[in-house]
Amino acid sequence: MLRIHFTGEDLARLRLAARPDALWETVLSFHRLRDRRGGRVYGQWRKEARTRFGGGARDARRTLASIVPERGYFPDFLTPAEGAQGWDEGLAAVRATPEGRQYGEMALMRGELAQVPPMGVLADALRDYHRAAVAPYWPHLQARVEADRAARGRALLDGGADALLASLPPVLRWRAPVLEADYPVAREVHLKGRGLRLQPSFFCQGAPVVLYDPQLPPVLVYPVAHTPPPALAAVGSPHLGRLVGQTRSVVLRAIEHGCTTSELARLAGVSLASASQHACVLREAGLVVTLRHGSAVLHSLTPLGAALLRGGAAPAPLG
């Protein structure tokens, strides 16, 4: 069991990451690359990433495997706080890891005689793997994390930090003033007024992840939802199809947890052009909001759209 203890000051300093953390995604994806779980979500990516990161990358794979086990603890210095600022800043922090910290954290994983690859070699291996297995999929990762941020943001606006913590995925349970999760080992994390950074992650699967060193800035990495519920046609109101059309009601359901236009097309079983057109009509009706991040386009429901989908009362108009 993981138990994270909050004070009033911690709740006031709770924050949600603004974007995916490139180093967390890189390290956690290396876990996903070597296991067989999550085939529905990661299967195609795994096949492509193994091809991209094959052949001449053998030395880089060996270097990463020596420091990132298939499961369990990996050194905290692989995911520095600077990673929240961007890939370049995070990788520079990895390269600058003091030697004493390198050996201390590797000893936790391999024992006192653990060998540490030179930081330059390790950083180059991380860079090569990131370019092959993570960077090509970055717009998709951004879209999934932004969809999660939208859901958490609505909870925060509706009910503050308490509602935000209660809205986290089912693997996390908010029992004020403690946030709990099933965990491979027993961990008690006392924030002591430092607050907590919530970091949604595409490649985190199952249990959330926290840093081992209690002195480091607290961060909780948790898995995002990857797809809406499978029964897309089972809309909240039996009359919704009559109101907006059967296809558009399916499109509205597909957008419930946030999705890109290409994901919308796949989930609703329509062409890309049709998905874009339906999303445009729903956006003009005030049911959907669209956000752009570079080449990625993310659709999510407005409060009115969510109320219509549930078949409940619409929010009262302002004024």
XYZ file of C-alpha atoms in Angstrom:
319
model
C 0.000 0.000 0.000
C 1.151 3.520 -0.875
C -0.147 6.221 1.481
C 0.511 9.910 0.782
C -0.249 12.155 3.763
C -1.480 15.710 3.122
C -1.664 18.753 5.363
C -3.749 21.839 4.621
C -0.627 23.485 3.222
C -0.025 20.499 0.931
C -3.546 20.790 -0.476
C -2.917 24.482 -1.155
C 0.320 23.587 -2.986
C -1.139 20.736 -5.020
C -0.426 21.232 -8.724
C -1.084 19.412 -11.968
C 1.717 19.000 -14.500
C 1.271 21.168 -17.569
C 2.528 18.544 -20.026
C 3.873 14.995 -20.222
C 7.260 14.565 -18.566
C 9.581 13.338 -21.323
C 11.950 11.469 -19.004
C 9.195 9.736 -17.034
C 7.561 8.702 -20.311
C 10.880 7.475 -21.690
C 11.789 5.360 -18.670
C 8.282 3.971 -18.154
C 7.968 3.167 -21.857
C 11.118 1.061 -21.556
C 9.176 -1.012 -19.004
C 6.283 -1.344 -21.456
C 8.633 -2.287 -24.305
C 9.746 -5.444 -22.490
C 6.497 -6.743 -21.028
C 3.433 -8.213 -22.694
C 0.740 -6.430 -20.726
C -1.525 -3.830 -22.259
C -1.456 -5.251 -25.763
C -4.615 -3.393 -26.740
C -3.038 -0.042 -25.865
C 0.676 -0.649 -26.441
C 0.768 -3.561 -28.896
C 1.232 -1.598 -32.118
C 3.557 0.904 -30.466
C 5.639 -1.945 -29.019
C 6.027 -3.548 -32.435
C 7.060 -0.287 -34.074
C 9.363 0.785 -31.226
C 11.215 -2.537 -31.242
C 11.804 -2.102 -34.956
C 12.954 1.501 -34.594
C 15.159 0.720 -31.600
C 16.725 -2.417 -33.040
C 19.806 -3.368 -34.975
C 22.577 -0.922 -34.220
C 21.006 0.167 -30.931
C 22.127 -3.002 -29.120
C 24.636 -1.176 -26.908
C 22.053 1.457 -25.964
C 19.524 -1.267 -25.088
C 22.092 -3.033 -22.924
C 22.953 0.211 -21.139
C 19.308 1.005 -20.383
C 18.552 -2.566 -19.296
C 21.420 -2.383 -16.795
C 19.784 0.522 -14.989
C 16.052 0.123 -15.705
C 14.799 -3.349 -14.654
C 11.730 -4.878 -16.253
C 9.757 -4.060 -13.115
C 10.272 -2.366 -9.792
C 12.669 0.288 -8.544
C 14.852 2.319 -10.877
C 17.141 5.189 -9.790
C 15.479 8.503 -9.046
C 18.189 10.376 -10.936
C 16.687 9.108 -14.225
C 13.609 11.295 -13.687
C 14.822 14.644 -12.281
C 12.418 17.482 -11.528
C 13.932 19.408 -14.459
C 12.201 16.956 -16.788
C 8.949 18.830 -16.193
C 10.506 21.782 -18.081
C 11.293 19.745 -21.185
C 13.434 16.972 -22.638
C 16.638 18.991 -23.012
C 16.521 20.317 -19.456
C 15.786 16.883 -18.028
C 18.546 15.124 -19.950
C 21.052 17.810 -18.936
C 20.131 17.153 -15.286
C 20.717 13.413 -15.773
C 24.163 14.118 -17.227
C 24.966 16.336 -14.231
C 24.062 13.702 -11.595
C 26.767 13.713 -8.875
C 28.819 10.516 -8.719
C 27.938 9.855 -5.093
C 24.248 9.904 -5.882
C 24.758 7.603 -8.864
C 26.375 4.890 -6.767
C 24.010 5.354 -3.826
C 20.878 4.867 -5.918
C 22.323 2.037 -7.990
C 23.247 0.253 -4.758
C 19.553 0.227 -3.796
C 18.844 -1.760 -6.938
C 21.932 -3.905 -7.482
C 23.710 -3.971 -4.130
C 26.854 -2.277 -2.903
C 28.984 -3.600 -5.776
C 26.683 -2.242 -8.467
C 28.373 -0.820 -11.529
C 27.166 2.489 -12.893
C 27.499 3.214 -16.608
C 29.212 6.538 -17.320
C 26.610 9.299 -17.232
C 27.484 10.401 -20.744
C 26.914 6.887 -22.081
C 23.656 6.555 -20.158
C 22.370 9.946 -21.315
C 23.209 9.079 -24.930
C 21.325 5.774 -24.582
C 18.301 7.602 -23.164
C 18.478 10.111 -26.030
C 18.680 7.415 -28.711
C 15.843 5.418 -27.201
C 13.665 8.518 -26.765
C 14.154 9.479 -30.406
C 13.195 6.005 -31.577
C 10.387 5.008 -29.230
C 8.846 8.137 -27.708
C 9.424 11.252 -29.829
C 7.536 9.942 -32.917
C 4.445 9.453 -30.738
C 4.710 12.664 -28.746
C 1.605 14.409 -30.174
C -0.493 11.393 -29.169
C 0.994 11.393 -25.642
C 0.312 15.115 -25.341
C -3.295 14.654 -26.396
C -3.954 11.899 -23.844
C -2.333 13.879 -21.030
C -4.226 17.031 -22.037
C -7.487 15.059 -21.928
C -6.646 13.973 -18.395
C -5.763 17.548 -17.437
C -9.127 18.707 -18.731
C -10.923 16.200 -16.513
C -8.857 17.118 -13.444
C -9.280 20.818 -14.174
C -13.068 20.506 -14.244
C -12.967 18.689 -10.900
C -10.745 21.399 -9.426
C -13.054 24.177 -10.610
C -16.112 22.351 -9.297
C -14.809 21.368 -5.870
C -11.237 22.465 -5.256
C -8.243 20.280 -4.365
C -10.412 17.780 -2.505
C -12.533 17.111 -5.601
C -9.440 16.950 -7.808
C -7.897 14.208 -5.665
C -11.206 12.345 -5.543
C -11.393 12.478 -9.363
C -8.098 10.637 -9.917
C -8.207 7.215 -11.651
C -9.591 4.246 -9.668
C -6.083 2.995 -8.837
C -5.921 5.967 -6.431
C -8.299 6.436 -3.491
C -8.702 9.774 -1.693
C -9.569 9.287 1.972
C -8.796 12.691 3.363
C -6.165 13.520 4.410
C -4.507 10.457 2.821
C -4.256 9.410 -0.833
C -3.930 5.624 -1.108
C -3.050 3.131 -3.832
C -2.155 -0.525 -4.055
C 1.627 -0.692 -4.363
C 4.341 -3.364 -4.653
C 5.819 -2.339 -1.274
C 4.612 -0.474 1.809
C 5.315 3.260 1.490
C 4.296 6.144 3.745
C 4.958 9.512 2.085
C 4.609 12.597 4.307
C 4.535 15.739 2.176
C 5.191 18.069 5.143
C 3.948 21.214 3.441
C 5.922 20.730 0.205
C 2.827 20.025 -1.880
C 2.627 17.437 -4.645
C 2.998 17.508 -8.414
C 0.455 15.257 -10.121
C 1.962 13.878 -13.320
C -0.417 12.047 -15.695
C 1.452 9.535 -17.834
C 0.684 7.623 -21.021
C 3.162 4.819 -20.318
C 2.415 4.383 -16.612
C 0.339 1.214 -16.234
C -1.450 -0.197 -13.201
C 0.083 1.209 -10.024
C 1.175 4.853 -9.777
C 4.844 5.688 -9.225
C 6.585 7.906 -6.675
C 10.229 8.740 -6.110
C 12.117 6.661 -3.558
C 14.072 9.499 -1.919
C 11.758 11.373 0.503
C 13.965 14.467 0.273
C 13.277 15.026 -3.432
C 10.389 17.268 -4.590
C 7.280 15.033 -4.307
C 5.719 13.812 -7.545
C 2.997 11.247 -8.184
C 2.960 9.682 -11.658
C -0.355 8.014 -12.493
C -1.848 6.359 -15.603
C -4.180 8.239 -17.919
C -7.330 6.647 -19.325
C -6.559 5.374 -22.807
C -10.010 4.893 -24.335
C -13.618 5.712 -23.527
C -15.863 2.857 -22.324
C -16.343 0.284 -25.114
C -20.128 0.591 -25.435
C -20.012 3.832 -27.408
C -23.614 3.619 -28.564
C -25.008 3.349 -25.040
C -25.570 7.071 -24.529
C -26.954 8.461 -21.306
C -30.352 9.519 -22.636
C -32.427 7.177 -24.845
C -33.626 10.248 -26.778
C -30.163 11.677 -27.503
C -29.979 9.903 -30.861
C -33.225 11.539 -31.921
C -31.969 14.916 -30.831
C -28.538 14.986 -32.470
C -28.616 11.908 -34.716
C -27.365 8.419 -33.960
C -23.901 8.899 -35.427
C -23.410 12.211 -33.676
C -24.534 10.721 -30.358
C -21.856 8.028 -30.787
C -19.332 10.775 -31.569
C -20.350 12.640 -28.420
C -19.861 9.502 -26.332
C -16.441 8.918 -27.920
C -15.355 12.409 -26.845
C -16.438 11.824 -23.227
C -12.898 11.166 -21.940
C -11.124 13.337 -24.502
C -9.642 12.148 -27.794
C -7.864 13.327 -30.912
C -9.639 13.524 -34.271
C -7.995 10.324 -35.501
C -8.986 8.513 -32.296
C -12.511 9.875 -32.665
C -12.748 8.484 -36.186
C -11.613 5.052 -35.015
C -13.855 4.944 -31.947
C -16.955 6.157 -33.762
C -16.318 4.089 -36.888
C -16.351 7.043 -39.288
C -13.862 8.592 -41.676
C -11.369 11.205 -40.499
C -13.164 13.928 -42.474
C -16.526 12.897 -41.010
C -15.132 12.859 -37.469
C -13.763 16.373 -37.946
C -17.093 17.590 -39.333
C -19.140 16.082 -36.486
C -16.756 17.557 -33.904
C -17.106 20.956 -35.572
C -20.924 20.834 -35.396
C -20.837 19.774 -31.736
C -18.324 22.521 -30.959
C -20.534 25.166 -32.598
C -23.441 23.876 -30.479
C -21.411 24.423 -27.303
C -21.139 20.699 -26.498
C -17.447 20.211 -27.289
C -14.292 22.253 -26.886
C -11.265 21.745 -29.131
C -7.668 22.441 -28.098
C -4.677 22.491 -30.415
C -1.144 21.452 -29.392
C 1.151 21.668 -32.387
C -0.099 19.114 -34.880
C -2.376 17.413 -32.322
C -6.047 18.362 -31.945
C -7.859 17.300 -28.784
C -11.632 17.291 -28.308
C -13.292 17.216 -24.867
C -16.813 17.817 -23.560
C -18.062 21.087 -22.145
C -20.231 20.905 -18.981
C -23.278 21.227 -21.255
C -22.082 18.321 -23.404
C -21.406 16.179 -20.338
C -24.874 16.929 -18.924
C -26.511 16.059 -22.239
C -24.582 12.809 -22.440
C -25.618 11.812 -18.926
C -29.227 12.669 -19.649
C -29.277 15.004 -16.672
C -30.128 18.644 -16.277
C -27.992 21.137 -18.110
C -26.010 23.685 -16.078
C -27.962 26.827 -15.247
C -27.106 29.739 -17.575
C -24.828 32.418 -16.178
C -26.495 35.591 -15.057
